[in-house]
Amino acid sequence: MLTLEGLHKTYPPTDPSQGAGKTAPALRGVSITVEKGEFYTLLGPSGCGKTTMLQCIAGLETPDSGDITMCGEVVFSSARNIFVPASKRRLGMVFQSYAIWPHMTVFENVAFPLRQGGKGLSKQVLGDRVMAALDRVKLRDFANRPAPYLSGGQQQRVALARALVGEPRVILLDEPLSNLDAKLRDEMRVELRDLVKSLGITTIYVTHDQVEALSMSDRIALMKDGKVIQEGTPADLYMRPKTAFASEFVGRSNLIPGKVVNGSADSDYGTVAVQFGDIRCRLPDGVAVGESVNVMVRPHGIDVNGQADEINRFAGRVRGTSFVGEFLDICVDLKGCSLRVYASPYDAITTGQEVALSFPPDRCVVLLPDEAAISGEGGRYSQSLEQPSHRSD
Amino acid sequence: MPAAVQSVNPSSVSIRHPFASRQGQVVALALLVLLLVLIAAPLIFLLRASLTPPGELPFFVDTYSLENYVSVLTSPDLLDLILNTLKYALGSVIFGVTLASGIAWLVERTDIPFQTTIRILMYSWMAVPTIVLAFGWILLANPGSGIVNLLLREFFNVTGSPISIYSLPAMTLVTGLALVPTAFAMIAGLLRNMDPQLESAGAVHGATTFSVFQSVTFPLLIPGLFSVGILLVMAMVQAFDFPLVLGLTAKVHVLSTRIYLLAHSDISRPDYSLPATFGIFFLVLAVALMFAYFRTVRMGERFRVVTGKAFRPRRFSLNGWRYPAATVVGLYFALMLLPLLILLWTSFQPFYQAPSIHALTQLTLANFVSVFEESQILRAISNTVILVMCSATLVMVLSVMIAWYAVRSKGRIGKYLELLAFAPMAIPPVVLAIAVLLIYLRTPLYGTIWLIVLAHVSVYIAFGTRTMHAALLQLHQELENAALVCGANWFVMLRRIVFPLLRPQILNGWLWVAAHSARDITFPLFLITATNVVVASELWVLWETPEIPTASALSMVLVLGLLVLVVPVQILASRSMAREAH
């Protein structure tokens, strides 16, 4: 349906007087394929290239090289020198600022796409289609209101109606919820997904918010430094991250450094020696004995004071607690290794107390050392690795 | 592969906005060519003309000669000319800026009454052409029949002419007064955009109101005031109207009037090569000032007081001085109105005479009748309407497009366009006028009103582009992108989104250009023929004839016409500004 192949893009330096100093590339060889009707999310920290990618799809930015195909039509190809302008790509787009034209009414804003390209719709048909689009976003009564007299949430709906009214081939959403307040954002998340899904429109959604990405998408492409780091369903990404970056950007995680001490040829399981003992867990393909790895386990993947016969069970001391309400956020010291654990708020756990932690083997993910992530290839995001971003709060 | 990449993203003609692709590139190139024809070509002709032997036109000879340069450099009064020009420019600017700073401070930073009225009067002042003011001052203060002299003779028993408008100091003073509204607009902007927290910080740390002004406000304003000053000196060095109307009689010549006299010699056939050479010298002086301006602006950047954000500065309380201060400002306006009042009086008189009971019995409408009956004057009026409408509209349409490229496209064409459009700031109108004359003298365009339209477009595009540049920076680019994604092409996007959203700024710019186009006498006089006369040049012709009452009546018609155009908009703008401030 929508294919991007080998997209490269480097922006020219903003100030040419500052020498020919190369700016970091915004996209380095990105390839993705989106199926018809799919809700596909580009997720990543700011500056990772996700917005550039969306603008390349929209035709608002030209990649330096690569191909973009939409419904079998090549809309961009550097090799074949093809560039279909934005106005001819038949897309719908919701911008981060909504970009509602303040000099028009709601109706005129939504009618705009239908009036372009000499479609020559009769007044009647045009009116019907605009009203139908406004119905879908529950704004029928606002049709004649001037755009500046709308709340943020209403502007967002108008932007959505405008994007949908022309029956676009693909709809592009650029962080559409980031300007809404928290409560409205939760409502719109569900509403937005239900709406595009019910219409069966292929959707590309750009966000830096992992909650939005996980809850709305069919598939997610996690991006960093102009590359797709990992692509998969929300569950894939969350349960089976492939890199330390992925595990820390999507959800919270404990990364425990260790060494593989034995693996077995006939089963997937093996043992990793870490600071406080041996953890038995599933080993990924191609990992060798003696190799340095990270064992990743989510804070709520760890059982606190579970049954005594569980494997991977270790004793530790509570260093601090924080009562969040939905869970009890505790910090446990295991022989000098400090772990974040979410316990049940109903457990009476206090600072200084001894607890037993057990790590169910299938919740432990072994991550190979991620060259790119550790050395920080671009150099720009090394900081965000030292302080993993917890976007959920 | 690399070849293919280059063809998609050609960095040589780099308009990075892909949606501007073909249409946009064609338009950008067309604009570039247009600006080159309008601005660069005349200057090249000027240079060529200065290098032809004296008395020849550059089209007919292929010899080069430095003779003109020799005669300019060896002419005994070159130094006097330059000194006069600088004295006149510096004197009027120092006087004007000082007065304007005072009034601007009172209006923007104190609780003086009638703030909105003062603002409206100041901003509406562009409706009064300089040439009209100059006529008024002559009627008021000429050595023979000037009212001031008559009064002095009658009441103070003096003989002779104690006051004369025909001198360099008088000319400088009058120009300084006329400069105040322009300087006021610039300085009020500086004061409005200053962060009041800087002053509060001074006050919190123990400074009194006066020492805050002395040690914080004033030093912070210095770079801004300085750059306003240089900009105005640049404008006054190029000034033509006061030096023409007052200076010729006073025999005080500046560079611009000297060029005019050389090009309009009554005794011999016009020789354009010598004025062209003077023009080159003039151009060099103006460009030098321009660089000085840019240097100060860059220096001022370091202070960064003007953040472009609208603040609500604290206002200094004048207490008992509120009405005295307002009276002083009122006196200024009264002084500015005097020349207009005397013209109004004269326009109803059969011949010029000082107001008296006897003269009151002779009031007549005959002058206005002849304004609307004489075919030459009617032609001037209709030509002016064409000139004002066309040049203002063309300037604004071109400015929006040029500014759009400068702001939105990251490519080189945008930079070239902006630079070219800005160049006329450094080209004295007199110089451009002689250059335009040279290039179009032998074309059918010569003698038509369209040649003046073309010249005005070249001159005012600098102002238009700068205004639109600032306006476009405020416009979120996503508003434009949204239109493109919705299927609109580049022209539709400009027409449906950019133009409507920038309507207030475009209207303001349009008015400014319209008013200045109507006021200007430089191009109409240099390019004058029987067919392309406009009101401004007709005024000069009538004044020289002399038909002073008819000239006065026509002056009043022109001022009234411009006021009708300008005042309503200024009132609306001031109201909305006052609303925002409260």
Short mmCIF file of C-alpha atoms in Angstrom, two decimals, chain A residues 12 55 59-62 64-65 76-79 81 83 86-87 91 93 95-104 112-113 116 162 174, chain B residues 1 4-5 7-9 16-19 21 410 415 476 478-489 492-493 496-498 500-501:
data_model
loop_
_atom_site.label_atom_id
_atom_site.label_comp_id
_atom_site.label_asym_id
_atom_site.label_seq_id
_atom_site.Cartn_x
_atom_site.Cartn_y
_atom_site.Cartn_z
CA PRO A 12 21.48 21.85 4.41
CA GLN A 55 6.94 15.28 5.48
CA GLY A 59 5.60 15.72 -0.32
CA LEU A 60 6.46 18.73 1.85
CA GLU A 61 10.11 17.70 1.92
CA THR A 62 12.26 16.03 -0.73
CA ASP A 64 17.96 13.11 -1.07
CA SER A 65 17.50 9.58 -2.35
CA PHE A 76 8.94 9.89 -5.36
CA SER A 77 11.96 8.26 -6.89
CA SER A 78 15.40 9.78 -6.94
CA ALA A 79 16.68 7.26 -9.46
CA ASN A 81 13.60 11.59 -11.12
CA PHE A 83 8.43 13.93 -7.70
CA ALA A 86 1.98 17.43 -2.17
CA SER A 87 -1.15 18.77 -3.81
CA LEU A 91 -3.54 12.76 1.27
CA MET A 93 -2.97 15.46 7.15
CA PHE A 95 -0.69 19.09 11.75
CA GLN A 96 0.77 19.50 15.18
CA SER A 97 -0.56 23.07 15.40
CA TYR A 98 -3.77 21.89 13.59
CA ALA A 99 -3.18 24.66 11.01
CA ILE A 100 -6.82 25.68 11.01
CA TRP A 101 -7.06 28.75 8.79
CA PRO A 102 -8.21 31.54 11.07
CA HIS A 103 -9.77 33.62 8.29
CA MET A 104 -12.32 30.95 7.41
CA PHE A 112 -11.20 23.49 1.15
CA PRO A 113 -9.88 20.10 -0.05
CA GLN A 116 -9.23 22.04 -5.10
CA ARG A 162 -10.59 18.43 6.89
CA ASP A 174 1.75 14.67 13.13
CA MET B 1 22.72 7.52 -8.93
CA ALA B 4 19.84 11.42 -10.49
CA VAL B 5 19.95 12.74 -6.98
CA SER B 7 18.45 16.40 -10.70
CA VAL B 8 15.86 15.92 -8.01
CA ASN B 9 17.52 18.24 -5.59
CA ARG B 16 14.22 23.52 -1.20
CA HIS B 17 10.50 23.66 -0.97
CA PRO B 18 9.57 20.82 -3.22
CA PHE B 19 5.98 22.00 -3.54
CA SER B 21 8.82 22.94 -7.54
CA LYS B 410 16.22 27.95 2.04
CA LYS B 415 18.65 35.45 -0.72
CA HIS B 476 2.96 29.47 11.00
CA GLU B 478 1.83 24.63 8.76
CA LEU B 479 -1.05 26.89 7.66
CA GLU B 480 0.52 26.91 4.19
CA ASN B 481 1.48 23.24 4.24
CA ALA B 482 -2.07 22.29 5.16
CA ALA B 483 -3.35 23.97 1.99
CA LEU B 484 -0.81 22.13 -0.16
CA VAL B 485 -1.66 18.75 1.30
CA CYS B 486 -5.34 19.56 0.71
CA GLY B 487 -4.58 19.75 -3.00
CA ALA B 488 -3.98 23.48 -3.51
CA ASN B 489 -1.15 24.50 -5.82
CA VAL B 492 -3.98 28.95 -4.83
CA MET B 493 -2.11 28.70 -1.53
CA ARG B 496 -6.44 31.68 -0.44
CA ILE B 497 -4.16 31.48 2.62
CA VAL B 498 -1.22 33.89 2.65
CA PRO B 500 -6.01 36.85 3.36
CA LEU B 501 -4.04 36.15 6.54
#
